[in-house]
Structure formats: structure tokens, C-alpha cells
Tab-separated table of C-alpha atoms and ligand atoms in Angstrom:
chain	number	residue	atom	x	y	z
A	279	UNK	CA	74.294	91.971	106.488
A	280	UNK	CA	75.835	90.201	109.435
A	281	UNK	CA	79.585	89.832	108.908
A	282	UNK	CA	82.120	87.998	111.063
A	283	UNK	CA	85.861	88.604	110.781
A	284	UNK	CA	88.027	85.735	111.982
A	285	UNK	CA	91.326	87.330	112.997
A	286	UNK	CA	91.426	90.843	114.433
A	287	UNK	CA	94.869	91.797	113.196
A	288	UNK	CA	95.623	94.445	110.662
A	289	UNK	CA	93.376	93.264	107.850
A	290	UNK	CA	90.524	91.874	109.958
A	291	UNK	CA	90.292	94.908	112.164
A	292	UNK	CA	90.468	97.545	109.442
A	293	UNK	CA	88.046	95.635	107.195
A	294	UNK	CA	85.664	94.903	110.070
A	295	UNK	CA	85.609	98.519	111.241
A	296	UNK	CA	85.026	99.784	107.694
A	297	UNK	CA	82.227	97.268	107.003
A	298	UNK	CA	80.579	98.392	110.265
A	299	UNK	CA	80.951	102.000	109.172
A	300	UNK	CA	79.054	101.108	105.980
A	301	UNK	CA	76.163	99.956	108.143
A	302	UNK	CA	76.772	96.214	108.336
A	303	UNK	CA	76.622	94.378	111.625
A	304	UNK	CA	80.174	93.160	112.367
A	305	UNK	CA	81.740	90.884	114.962
A	306	UNK	CA	85.553	90.617	115.071
A	307	UNK	CA	86.886	87.392	116.551
A	308	UNK	CA	90.375	86.618	117.792
A	309	UNK	CA	91.865	83.807	119.864
A	310	UNK	CA	94.095	86.297	121.692
A	311	UNK	CA	92.016	87.244	124.753
A	312	UNK	CA	94.355	90.094	125.694
A	313	UNK	CA	93.900	91.625	122.234
A	314	UNK	CA	90.105	91.336	122.458
A	315	UNK	CA	90.068	92.870	125.963
A	316	UNK	CA	92.213	95.739	124.715
A	317	UNK	CA	89.946	96.293	121.697
A	318	UNK	CA	86.906	96.403	123.991
A	319	UNK	CA	88.718	99.183	125.854
A	320	UNK	CA	89.421	100.884	122.491
A	321	UNK	CA	93.149	100.142	122.628
A	322	UNK	CA	94.329	99.287	119.104
A	323	UNK	CA	96.883	96.481	118.650
A	324	UNK	CA	98.508	98.427	115.795
A	325	UNK	CA	99.096	102.050	114.915
A	326	UNK	CA	96.893	103.021	111.985
A	327	UNK	CA	95.755	106.632	111.528
A	328	UNK	CA	92.017	107.044	112.208
A	329	UNK	CA	91.408	103.456	113.265
A	330	UNK	CA	90.753	104.094	116.965
A	331	UNK	CA	88.090	106.703	116.169
A	332	UNK	CA	86.445	104.488	113.553
A	333	UNK	CA	86.327	101.576	116.005
A	334	UNK	CA	85.081	103.728	118.900
A	335	UNK	CA	82.254	105.262	116.845
A	336	UNK	CA	81.013	101.970	115.484
A	337	UNK	CA	81.200	100.192	118.827
A	338	UNK	CA	79.151	103.086	120.262
A	339	UNK	CA	76.594	102.681	117.460
A	340	UNK	CA	76.292	99.012	118.414
A	341	UNK	CA	77.338	97.665	114.992
A	342	UNK	CA	80.859	96.499	115.877
A	343	UNK	CA	81.846	94.129	118.663
A	344	UNK	CA	84.741	91.899	119.683
A	345	UNK	CA	84.840	88.381	121.071
A	346	UNK	CA	87.012	85.303	121.491
A	347	UNK	CA	83.982	83.066	121.027
A	348	UNK	CA	83.878	81.995	117.395
A	349	UNK	CA	80.919	79.649	117.841
A	350	UNK	CA	78.652	82.319	119.195
A	351	UNK	CA	79.863	84.961	116.736
A	352	UNK	CA	79.197	83.012	113.541
A	353	UNK	CA	75.631	82.081	114.355
A	354	UNK	CA	73.335	83.890	111.933
A	355	UNK	CA	76.198	85.337	109.868
A	356	UNK	CA	75.710	85.981	106.149
A	357	UNK	CA	79.435	85.968	105.513
A	358	UNK	CA	82.441	84.883	107.545
A	359	UNK	CA	85.779	86.372	106.530
A	360	UNK	CA	89.042	84.584	107.227
A	361	UNK	CA	91.605	87.297	107.975
A	362	UNK	CA	94.283	85.391	109.860
A	363	UNK	CA	98.019	85.656	109.220
A	364	UNK	CA	99.878	83.742	106.507
A	365	UNK	CA	103.499	84.321	107.535
A	366	UNK	CA	106.455	82.917	105.609
A	367	UNK	CA	106.979	79.349	106.729
A	368	UNK	CA	110.266	78.993	108.529
A	369	UNK	CA	112.878	77.309	106.418
A	370	UNK	CA	111.344	77.352	102.942
A	371	UNK	CA	109.533	80.667	102.380
A	372	UNK	CA	106.193	79.089	101.437
A	373	UNK	CA	103.152	80.775	102.993
A	374	UNK	CA	102.229	79.090	106.278
A	375	UNK	CA	98.558	78.201	105.868
A	376	UNK	CA	98.026	76.424	109.172
A	377	UNK	CA	96.022	79.325	110.664
A	378	UNK	CA	93.808	79.542	107.579
A	379	UNK	CA	93.051	75.816	107.610
A	380	UNK	CA	92.426	75.764	111.358
A	381	UNK	CA	90.014	78.697	110.973
A	382	UNK	CA	88.254	76.954	108.064
A	383	UNK	CA	87.632	73.877	110.153
A	384	UNK	CA	86.280	75.804	113.139
A	385	UNK	CA	84.067	77.896	110.893
A	386	UNK	CA	82.680	74.868	109.076
A	387	UNK	CA	81.798	73.264	112.401
A	388	UNK	CA	80.057	76.338	113.764
A	389	UNK	CA	78.536	78.112	110.749
A	390	UNK	CA	74.861	77.911	109.834
A	391	UNK	CA	73.878	76.091	106.684
A	392	UNK	CA	74.098	78.310	103.591
A	393	UNK	CA	76.867	80.666	104.711
A	394	UNK	CA	79.536	82.320	102.578
A	395	UNK	CA	83.134	81.891	103.743
A	396	UNK	CA	85.451	84.539	102.350
A	397	UNK	CA	89.234	84.283	102.388
A	398	UNK	CA	90.759	87.733	102.841
A	399	UNK	CA	94.113	86.448	104.051
A	400	UNK	CA	96.726	86.453	101.296
A	401	UNK	CA	96.887	82.817	100.221
A	402	UNK	CA	98.594	80.941	97.389
A	403	UNK	CA	96.635	79.759	94.380
A	404	UNK	CA	94.598	76.683	95.207
A	405	UNK	CA	94.131	77.470	98.909
A	406	UNK	CA	90.422	78.113	98.341
A	407	UNK	CA	90.093	74.582	96.943
A	408	UNK	CA	91.638	73.176	100.115
A	409	UNK	CA	89.422	75.365	102.340
A	410	UNK	CA	86.416	74.061	100.418
A	411	UNK	CA	87.594	70.455	100.881
A	412	UNK	CA	88.018	71.044	104.644
A	413	UNK	CA	84.503	72.509	104.844
A	414	UNK	CA	82.985	69.608	102.921
A	415	UNK	CA	84.785	67.072	105.057
A	416	UNK	CA	83.975	68.830	108.346
A	417	UNK	CA	80.345	69.634	107.617
A	418	UNK	CA	79.122	67.462	104.724
A	419	UNK	CA	75.472	68.353	105.334
A	420	UNK	CA	75.974	72.134	105.049
A	421	UNK	CA	76.096	74.239	101.900
A	422	UNK	CA	79.059	76.566	102.360
A	423	UNK	CA	80.455	78.695	99.523
A	424	UNK	CA	84.174	79.489	99.659
A	425	UNK	CA	85.100	82.802	98.041
A	426	UNK	CA	88.415	84.626	97.551
A	427	UNK	CA	88.393	88.382	98.193
A	428	UNK	CA	91.942	89.722	98.536
A	429	UNK	CA	92.757	92.966	100.328
A	430	UNK	CA	94.850	95.760	98.842
A	431	UNK	CA	95.350	97.869	101.968
A	432	UNK	CA	98.487	99.930	102.464
A	433	UNK	CA	99.521	100.327	106.066
A	434	UNK	CA	99.141	103.942	107.120
A	435	UNK	CA	96.434	104.521	104.494
A	436	UNK	CA	94.371	101.390	105.071
A	437	UNK	CA	91.023	103.034	105.867
A	438	UNK	CA	91.172	105.210	102.792
A	439	UNK	CA	92.250	102.248	100.659
A	440	UNK	CA	89.310	100.245	101.999
A	441	UNK	CA	86.748	102.981	101.449
A	442	UNK	CA	88.046	104.205	98.104
A	443	UNK	CA	89.566	101.150	96.457
A	444	UNK	CA	90.800	101.102	92.858
A	445	UNK	CA	88.902	97.828	92.555
A	446	UNK	CA	87.287	95.013	94.514
A	447	UNK	CA	88.177	91.494	93.410
A	448	UNK	CA	85.819	88.615	94.153
A	449	UNK	CA	86.794	85.095	93.187
A	450	UNK	CA	83.771	82.829	93.029
A	451	UNK	CA	81.644	81.134	90.432
A	452	UNK	CA	78.753	80.598	92.845
A	453	UNK	CA	75.945	82.970	91.942
A	454	UNK	CA	74.432	83.191	95.416
A	455	UNK	CA	77.872	83.859	96.928
A	456	UNK	CA	78.490	86.569	94.334
A	457	UNK	CA	75.175	88.161	95.332
A	458	UNK	CA	76.158	88.192	99.009
A	459	UNK	CA	79.512	89.848	98.205
A	460	UNK	CA	77.803	92.328	95.881
A	461	UNK	CA	75.465	93.275	98.725
A	462	UNK	CA	78.345	93.590	101.214
A	463	UNK	CA	80.297	95.899	98.895
A	464	UNK	CA	77.244	97.811	97.612
A	465	UNK	CA	78.211	101.009	99.466
A	466	UNK	CA	81.481	100.978	97.520
A	467	UNK	CA	80.192	100.483	94.062
A	468	UNK	CA	77.669	103.205	94.715
A	469	UNK	CA	80.953	105.185	94.846
A	470	UNK	CA	81.799	103.672	91.456
A	471	UNK	CA	84.573	101.389	92.661
A	472	UNK	CA	84.720	98.602	90.073
A	473	UNK	CA	83.938	95.110	91.328
A	474	UNK	CA	85.606	92.360	89.372
A	475	UNK	CA	84.272	88.807	89.494
A	476	UNK	CA	86.746	86.095	88.553
A	477	UNK	CA	87.363	82.444	89.258
A	478	UNK	CA	88.647	81.752	92.764
A	479	UNK	CA	92.112	80.746	91.579
A	480	UNK	CA	92.414	83.838	89.405
A	481	UNK	CA	91.463	86.052	92.319
A	482	UNK	CA	94.104	84.430	94.524
A	483	UNK	CA	96.692	85.030	91.836
A	484	UNK	CA	95.657	88.675	91.284
A	485	UNK	CA	96.719	89.527	94.815
A	486	UNK	CA	100.215	88.077	94.386
A	487	UNK	CA	100.597	89.443	90.880
A	488	UNK	CA	99.694	92.958	92.079
A	489	UNK	CA	102.192	92.930	94.936
A	490	UNK	CA	104.935	91.344	92.840
A	491	UNK	CA	104.402	93.907	90.093
A	492	UNK	CA	104.621	96.817	92.557
A	493	UNK	CA	107.739	95.308	94.147
A	494	UNK	CA	109.212	95.002	90.658
A	495	UNK	CA	108.464	98.636	89.902
A	496	UNK	CA	110.247	99.751	93.070
A	497	UNK	CA	113.224	97.477	92.440
A	498	UNK	CA	113.475	98.686	88.864
A	499	UNK	CA	113.692	102.335	89.897
A	500	UNK	CA	116.144	101.432	92.681
A	501	UNK	CA	118.475	99.888	90.105
A	502	UNK	CA	118.021	102.921	87.849
A	503	UNK	CA	119.059	105.019	90.862
A	504	UNK	CA	122.277	103.029	91.200
A	505	UNK	CA	122.940	103.509	87.504
A	506	UNK	CA	122.220	107.254	87.809
A	507	UNK	CA	124.868	107.479	90.510
A	508	UNK	CA	127.398	105.802	88.214
A	509	UNK	CA	126.623	107.794	85.080
A	510	UNK	CA	125.618	111.135	86.585
A	511	UNK	CA	121.822	111.094	86.144
A	512	UNK	CA	118.971	112.124	88.427
A	513	UNK	CA	116.621	109.276	89.291
A	514	UNK	CA	113.769	111.577	90.278
A	515	UNK	CA	113.825	113.053	86.798
A	516	UNK	CA	114.039	109.566	85.299
A	517	UNK	CA	110.989	108.545	87.376
A	518	UNK	CA	109.072	111.616	86.204
A	519	UNK	CA	110.221	111.115	82.638
A	520	UNK	CA	108.959	107.562	82.492
A	521	UNK	CA	106.016	107.994	84.895
A	522	UNK	CA	104.335	110.573	82.666
A	523	UNK	CA	103.960	107.803	80.116
A	524	UNK	CA	100.430	106.650	80.965
A	525	UNK	CA	101.375	103.058	80.212
A	526	UNK	CA	103.927	103.211	83.052
A	527	UNK	CA	102.284	105.615	85.533
A	528	UNK	CA	103.982	107.758	88.174
A	529	UNK	CA	103.316	105.745	91.343
A	530	UNK	CA	105.743	103.403	93.120
A	531	UNK	CA	108.720	104.957	91.380
A	532	UNK	CA	110.344	106.501	94.450
A	533	UNK	CA	113.861	105.130	94.757
A	534	UNK	CA	114.865	104.235	98.293
A	535	UNK	CA	116.565	101.710	100.542
A	536	UNK	CA	114.486	98.764	99.309
A	537	UNK	CA	110.949	97.671	100.069
A	538	UNK	CA	110.012	96.102	103.409
A	539	UNK	CA	106.831	95.508	105.373
A	540	UNK	CA	104.459	92.693	106.045
A	541	UNK	CA	103.439	92.077	102.439
A	542	UNK	CA	105.937	92.610	99.625
A	543	UNK	CA	108.820	90.502	101.036
A	544	UNK	CA	106.533	87.657	102.110
A	545	UNK	CA	104.266	87.684	99.064
A	546	UNK	CA	107.007	87.895	96.433
A	547	UNK	CA	108.737	84.941	98.087
A	548	UNK	CA	105.531	82.910	98.306
A	549	UNK	CA	104.714	83.658	94.645
A	550	UNK	CA	108.055	82.457	93.404
A	551	UNK	CA	107.792	79.294	95.515
A	552	UNK	CA	104.324	78.552	94.105
A	553	UNK	CA	105.580	79.222	90.584
A	554	UNK	CA	108.564	76.917	91.072
A	555	UNK	CA	106.274	74.171	92.383
A	556	UNK	CA	104.223	74.454	89.207
A	557	UNK	CA	107.364	74.415	87.054
A	558	UNK	CA	106.552	77.868	85.785
A	559	UNK	CA	109.261	79.984	87.382
A	560	UNK	CA	108.732	83.742	87.653
A	561	UNK	CA	112.330	84.743	86.989
A	562	UNK	CA	111.674	88.470	87.127
A	563	UNK	CA	110.266	88.119	90.637
A	564	UNK	CA	113.217	85.929	91.646
A	565	UNK	CA	115.564	88.712	90.507
A	566	UNK	CA	113.495	91.321	92.367
A	567	UNK	CA	113.605	89.370	95.646
A	568	UNK	CA	117.340	88.870	95.330
A	569	UNK	CA	118.102	92.486	94.375
A	570	UNK	CA	115.961	93.846	97.213
A	571	UNK	CA	117.602	91.602	99.830
A	572	UNK	CA	121.077	92.695	98.762
A	573	UNK	CA	120.080	96.331	98.599
A	574	UNK	CA	119.223	96.679	102.281
A	575	UNK	CA	122.717	95.797	103.482
A	576	UNK	CA	124.222	97.801	100.618
A	577	UNK	CA	122.540	100.863	102.169
A	578	UNK	CA	124.632	100.209	105.288
A	579	UNK	CA	127.759	100.251	103.117
A	580	UNK	CA	126.576	103.503	101.584
A	581	UNK	CA	126.476	105.081	105.052
A	582	UNK	CA	129.931	103.717	105.872
A	583	UNK	CA	131.156	105.146	102.557
A	584	UNK	CA	129.831	108.570	103.558
A	585	UNK	CA	131.850	108.243	106.768
A	586	UNK	CA	135.002	107.913	104.685
A	587	UNK	CA	134.950	104.123	104.616
A	588	UNK	CA	135.543	103.607	108.332
A	589	UNK	CA	132.709	103.537	110.849
A	590	UNK	CA	134.666	102.192	113.817
A	591	UNK	CA	134.093	104.304	116.916
A	592	UNK	CA	131.720	106.639	115.055
A	593	UNK	CA	128.170	107.451	116.029
A	594	UNK	CA	125.419	107.218	113.439
A	595	UNK	CA	121.971	108.717	114.041
A	596	UNK	CA	119.035	107.174	112.182
A	597	UNK	CA	115.771	109.027	111.630
A	598	UNK	CA	112.900	106.620	111.067
A	599	UNK	CA	113.056	102.880	111.717
A	600	UNK	CA	109.723	101.525	110.453
A	601	UNK	CA	109.532	100.164	106.890
A	602	UNK	CA	107.531	103.217	105.860
A	603	UNK	CA	105.858	106.210	107.586
A	604	UNK	CA	102.548	106.171	109.505
A	605	UNK	CA	102.970	102.702	110.922
A	606	UNK	CA	104.749	101.099	113.861
A	607	UNK	CA	105.508	98.026	111.745
A	608	UNK	CA	109.135	96.906	111.705
A	609	UNK	CA	108.669	93.736	109.658
A	610	UNK	CA	111.472	93.439	107.088
A	611	UNK	CA	112.289	97.125	107.565
A	612	UNK	CA	115.484	98.104	105.695
A	613	UNK	CA	116.624	99.844	108.902
A	614	UNK	CA	117.331	96.430	110.446
A	615	UNK	CA	119.944	95.510	107.829
A	616	UNK	CA	121.422	99.012	107.881
A	617	UNK	CA	121.832	99.005	111.670
A	618	UNK	CA	123.345	95.517	111.485
A	619	UNK	CA	125.863	96.586	108.837
A	620	UNK	CA	126.820	99.651	110.900
A	621	UNK	CA	127.261	97.808	114.188
A	622	UNK	CA	129.214	95.051	112.369
A	623	UNK	CA	131.544	97.829	111.196
A	624	UNK	CA	132.054	99.081	114.753
A	625	UNK	CA	129.709	102.094	114.809
A	626	UNK	CA	127.295	102.966	117.611
A	627	UNK	CA	123.765	103.792	116.490
A	628	UNK	CA	121.154	106.118	117.936
A	629	UNK	CA	117.696	106.476	116.455
A	630	UNK	CA	114.349	108.163	116.655
A	631	UNK	CA	111.043	107.030	115.155
A	632	UNK	CA	107.664	108.676	115.887
A	633	UNK	CA	105.794	105.360	116.361
A	634	UNK	CA	108.141	102.437	115.840
A	635	UNK	CA	110.620	102.567	118.717
A	636	UNK	CA	108.845	100.092	120.956
A	637	UNK	CA	108.794	97.449	118.203
A	638	UNK	CA	112.274	98.408	117.019
A	639	UNK	CA	113.801	98.065	120.485
A	640	UNK	CA	112.884	94.366	120.480
A	641	UNK	CA	114.726	93.773	117.205
A	642	UNK	CA	117.573	96.237	117.658
A	643	UNK	CA	118.538	96.036	121.339
A	644	UNK	CA	121.881	97.821	120.847
A	645	UNK	CA	120.374	100.951	119.330
A	646	UNK	CA	120.071	103.931	121.642
A	647	UNK	CA	116.475	105.144	121.268
A	648	UNK	CA	116.272	108.947	121.574
A	649	UNK	CA	113.389	111.300	122.447
A	650	UNK	CA	113.412	113.184	119.177
A	651	UNK	CA	115.364	113.806	115.971
A	652	UNK	CA	117.728	116.360	117.525
A	653	UNK	CA	118.405	114.217	120.601
A	654	UNK	CA	119.278	111.308	118.288
A	655	UNK	CA	121.663	113.467	116.266
A	656	UNK	CA	123.555	114.912	119.261
A	657	UNK	CA	127.265	114.153	118.791
A	658	UNK	CA	126.676	111.941	115.726
A	659	UNK	CA	129.154	111.764	112.855
A	660	UNK	CA	126.469	110.868	110.345
A	661	UNK	CA	122.729	111.375	110.085
A	662	UNK	CA	120.681	108.867	108.083
A	663	UNK	CA	117.226	109.705	106.758
A	664	UNK	CA	115.775	106.205	106.788
A	665	UNK	CA	111.953	106.613	106.751
A	666	UNK	CA	110.226	109.668	105.288
A	667	UNK	CA	107.948	110.571	108.227
A	668	UNK	CA	106.400	114.043	107.810
A	669	UNK	CA	108.094	115.049	111.074
A	670	UNK	CA	111.490	114.796	109.309
A	671	UNK	CA	110.639	116.840	106.246
A	672	UNK	CA	111.290	120.286	107.685
A	673	UNK	CA	114.103	119.817	110.179
A	674	UNK	CA	116.240	122.809	111.117
A	675	UNK	CA	119.332	121.553	109.300
A	676	UNK	CA	121.590	124.316	110.596
A	677	UNK	CA	120.695	123.449	114.176
A	678	UNK	CA	121.174	119.773	113.335
A	679	UNK	CA	124.632	120.390	111.871
A	680	UNK	CA	125.605	122.417	114.961
A	681	UNK	CA	124.869	119.648	117.435
A	682	UNK	CA	126.510	116.888	115.399
A	683	UNK	CA	130.165	115.865	115.566
A	684	UNK	CA	130.395	115.165	111.832
A	685	UNK	CA	128.771	116.507	108.674
A	686	UNK	CA	127.540	113.478	106.759
A	687	UNK	CA	123.840	113.405	105.841
A	688	UNK	CA	122.719	110.265	104.037
A	689	UNK	CA	119.207	110.745	102.723
A	690	UNK	CA	117.932	107.301	101.694
A	691	UNK	CA	114.492	108.709	100.759
A	692	UNK	CA	115.509	111.812	98.802
A	693	UNK	CA	113.538	114.009	101.190
A	694	UNK	CA	115.875	116.990	100.958
A	695	UNK	CA	117.199	119.127	98.127
A	696	UNK	CA	120.987	119.099	97.704
A	697	UNK	CA	121.224	122.946	97.701
A	698	UNK	CA	119.367	123.350	101.029
A	699	UNK	CA	121.507	120.715	102.679
A	700	UNK	CA	124.724	122.224	101.368
A	701	UNK	CA	123.733	125.615	102.853
A	702	UNK	CA	123.580	124.008	106.294
A	703	UNK	CA	127.104	122.714	105.774
A	704	UNK	CA	126.341	119.013	105.345
A	705	UNK	CA	128.126	116.575	103.046
A	706	UNK	CA	125.090	115.135	101.359
A	707	UNK	CA	124.554	111.670	99.929
A	708	UNK	CA	121.170	110.744	98.489
A	709	UNK	CA	119.753	108.059	96.228
A	710	UNK	CA	120.383	108.269	92.491
A	711	UNK	CA	120.978	111.996	92.314
B	1038	LIG	C1	101.465	96.846	100.230
B	1038	LIG	C2	100.522	97.095	99.042
B	1038	LIG	O1	100.667	98.434	98.583
B	1038	LIG	C3	99.102	96.801	99.439
B	1038	LIG	O2	98.228	96.985	98.331
B	1038	LIG	C4	99.094	95.353	99.876
B	1038	LIG	O3	97.879	94.794	100.021
B	1038	LIG	C5	99.958	95.205	101.110
B	1038	LIG	O4	101.282	95.543	100.736
B	1038	LIG	P1	102.266	98.167	102.408
B	1038	LIG	O5	103.180	97.003	102.649
B	1038	LIG	O6	101.464	98.674	103.538
B	1038	LIG	O7	101.216	97.816	101.250
B	1038	LIG	O8	103.143	99.378	101.900
B	1038	LIG	P2	103.468	100.144	100.533
B	1038	LIG	O9	103.033	101.539	100.672
B	1038	LIG	O10	103.015	99.407	99.358
B	1038	LIG	O11	105.073	100.136	100.597
B	1038	LIG	C6	105.822	98.921	100.634
B	1038	LIG	C7	107.294	99.206	100.663
B	1038	LIG	O12	107.742	99.741	99.428
B	1038	LIG	C8	107.739	100.198	101.742
B	1038	LIG	O13	108.948	99.739	102.322
B	1038	LIG	C9	107.965	101.479	100.967
B	1038	LIG	O14	108.886	102.333	101.576
B	1038	LIG	C10	108.479	100.926	99.659
B	1038	LIG	N1	108.262	101.840	98.509
B	1038	LIG	C11	106.992	102.112	98.082
B	1038	LIG	C12	109.343	102.407	97.864
B	1038	LIG	O15	110.521	102.184	98.234
B	1038	LIG	N2	109.122	103.220	96.802
B	1038	LIG	C13	107.883	103.500	96.337
B	1038	LIG	O16	107.766	104.238	95.351
B	1038	LIG	C14	106.784	102.935	97.001
């Protein structure tokens, strides 16, 4: 199959490289010439484990290429995927669909007759209808099917998620379009990944419902963690105790500083806006969004509490800045609110992150970026475990305590065991334990 990805960001690039790896012929398009030039030189615009090798191998095999020329790319394509961004619209939190609609129009103009257009971007219910209207209006003589096919890729594990998905969702009632998608994903259902065909609107909703449900699960366990702290429970045991119930399941029950990233904050907000517009409010999701927003700054207060309630003139070292490990993504990272709360309270902040410091420096100009975890901790009064990178899981805590000026360790990811930390002489604060 010949596949074109419009948008060579996170989703377009990972999906395109994986489709090529399955043996399809893939062209990734982007308007950003600098990004395309870099990709041709095998420089990835994002940090994603394994992606550079996957891209290099498939470019070498001649099945993956990059271009800024949409017109040329789409000629002869069986399917054209829209994988452009849908950021939160400034001011009202609705998804900004301008890039999707602009792509739809360009595709409709350039595509051959009888082509399948697949929306992979996360878009609110009904967007497919509008894309179809744009196509009909732009190219009334062409038969173009518009399909929804949401992605469920976790940053840091995106290639594995693409190649071994729990399910593939295809929203289309067009039989020929279903056949094209079935053919595209054939290598996956040979692996027994279930492929679910639904209506286009249902498929669009599945994506939001999945992310909102996962965000709810995290927020639920975070609130249980707060309650554990008040009543003397252990949230990890609570998570295990409920997670062993197969109806609940063990995943996404790690209490922490609140969810961040490019998806959960944006998608939960967009879902509740859509629901409000349809006079069918999703009150649970509204509560989740609110609780998660408040939680991030509350984590800053937790650190100040561990410093005895006064952070003025103190130095706080933060390990990990990205919203989760194995990414350089800083979007909606809880670290931003924590750093803000600390600097508002008069503390100075140093930090180390294995991949995120370049991005973080743009958002947090006052933070002193260090060369490594020990350099960050030098002379600090408190050490905050912010993101659970593997590199922070086996630190020499005794050495760490020796080089610090104070003894507070605030572990917002429950990476360490209280006994081990106590042996090194730290005053330990964790989440819900
Ligand atoms: C998510 C979805 O998992 C993916 O399917 C979707 O398509 C895109 O959004 P991603 O944003 O990459 O992926 O990260 P994910 O691993 O889901 O984590 C999101 C946030 O939740 C992170 O800030 C993470 O630290 C937090 N989290 C996750 C927890 O606090 N506890 C958990 O148990 C799990």
C-alpha cells in the first residue's frame, strides 16, 4: 500500500516509520522545511527510544521518505493520514482544528479519485463530518472516504504501542475504506491485535473516552494517596489491593504529582467542552481536570512543607523535569508548577533531566540546569524526585546526603523505600505512604 502521512510530528512520524517497517511504502509530509531537512539527515525532531534507528533502516530500504511537497506525495496514494496537531485553542480550551481543516482542503485538491483520508489526529466528535464536507466542497467530482483511526501511543513507548496495540479502532461505514484499512493493518492482526470497526463518530469518541478514563484512574489514586497520608494508609498497597480485582486492573494506579503531557490535559479539556456544548456535561471529567490542575501546585507546597514551611533563601534540587520518563516533552509537566511555587516562595532551584533540559530551559529560565543528579544536589536543602527516569532509581543516597546542605528528600513518584532513605540520613516525604 502507498501511505502518506500529513504532519511529521510525534504521531505522524512514529506511525509512518512503523507502517514502512511493516512493508508499506510511506511518504511523510510536513510544511516545516527545517524539520524535513533534519529528518532526511536522520535527525529526529523528538526524543523517542528506537525511532532514529527505525527511520534510518526504512529510509535505507527505500520505503520511507520525507518531503514538504504534499501535491507530489499524495499522487497514487491508497490512504492519506492526517496527523497534524490539535492543540488547545487559546482562551476556551476547545481543540484547535484549523490545521486539520487546512490539511483536508489541500488533500482533497491534490488526491487522486478514490482515495481514503484517515484522521489520526485527536479530534472532537463530528470533525470527520466536517472533513468530509470540506472534501466534497473542494473536490465534488472525486470519491474520497473519510475515516477516523485514533492513535493510542504513549510517548517513550510509542513504537511498541504501535506494533503491539491492545486494539485498532477504525471509524467508517464505507466498505471499501474498511478494506483499505484492514489491508494497512493486516500485519498487526496477523499478530492477533483486535481491529474494531465502528461508526466514525463513535471512533472519535473512543479516543477521548479512553484518555479521560485513564486520567480519571490516575486522579482517583492521587486522591486516595492524599487520604492515605491523612489516615495513615499506604497508597501502593491500596493500588495493589484494588488493582488485583480484574474489573479494575493494576495499570495507571501509580500515585504521583498529577498527570501532564501532550494528551491527557488537552484531551480531557476538549472532551468536557464538547460535552458541555451538547448539554451532556461529563462532571467526573470536570472534577478530574480541576483536581489535577490544583494538585501540581500543591506538590510545590508539599516541598515547602518538607523544608519546614519556609523556602526563602533555600536551594531545591529537582531530578527529572519532563512529564514522564523517556521523553523530552515538557508540555503540562507538573515540574513547571512545582518550580513556580518554589520560586514564588523565594527558593532557588537547580535541576537535572536526562533529555528534557533543552526544552525545560525555555520554560523555566531561572532554573540552574546541572550536568547530572549529584551536581544538581550540591549544596541543596531539599531534593525532589520529580520524574522517575531509570537513571534516578539507584542513586548513591549516602553520597547524595553528604553533598547536600539539608536532608529533605521529597519523592513525588515513590521510587524509593522509606527504610533505605532513612539509612542514608534523609528526612523522607513520599506520596500516600
Ligand atoms: C497518553 C495515553 O497513554 C496514550 O494512549 C494516548 O494516546 C496519549 O496520551 P502519554 O501522554 O504519552 O500517553 O503518557 P502516559 O504514559 O499515558 O502518562 C500520562 C501522564 O500520566 C504522565 O504525566 C504520567 O506520569 C502520569 N501517570 C501515568 C501517573 O501519574 N500515574 C500512572 O499510573 C500513569
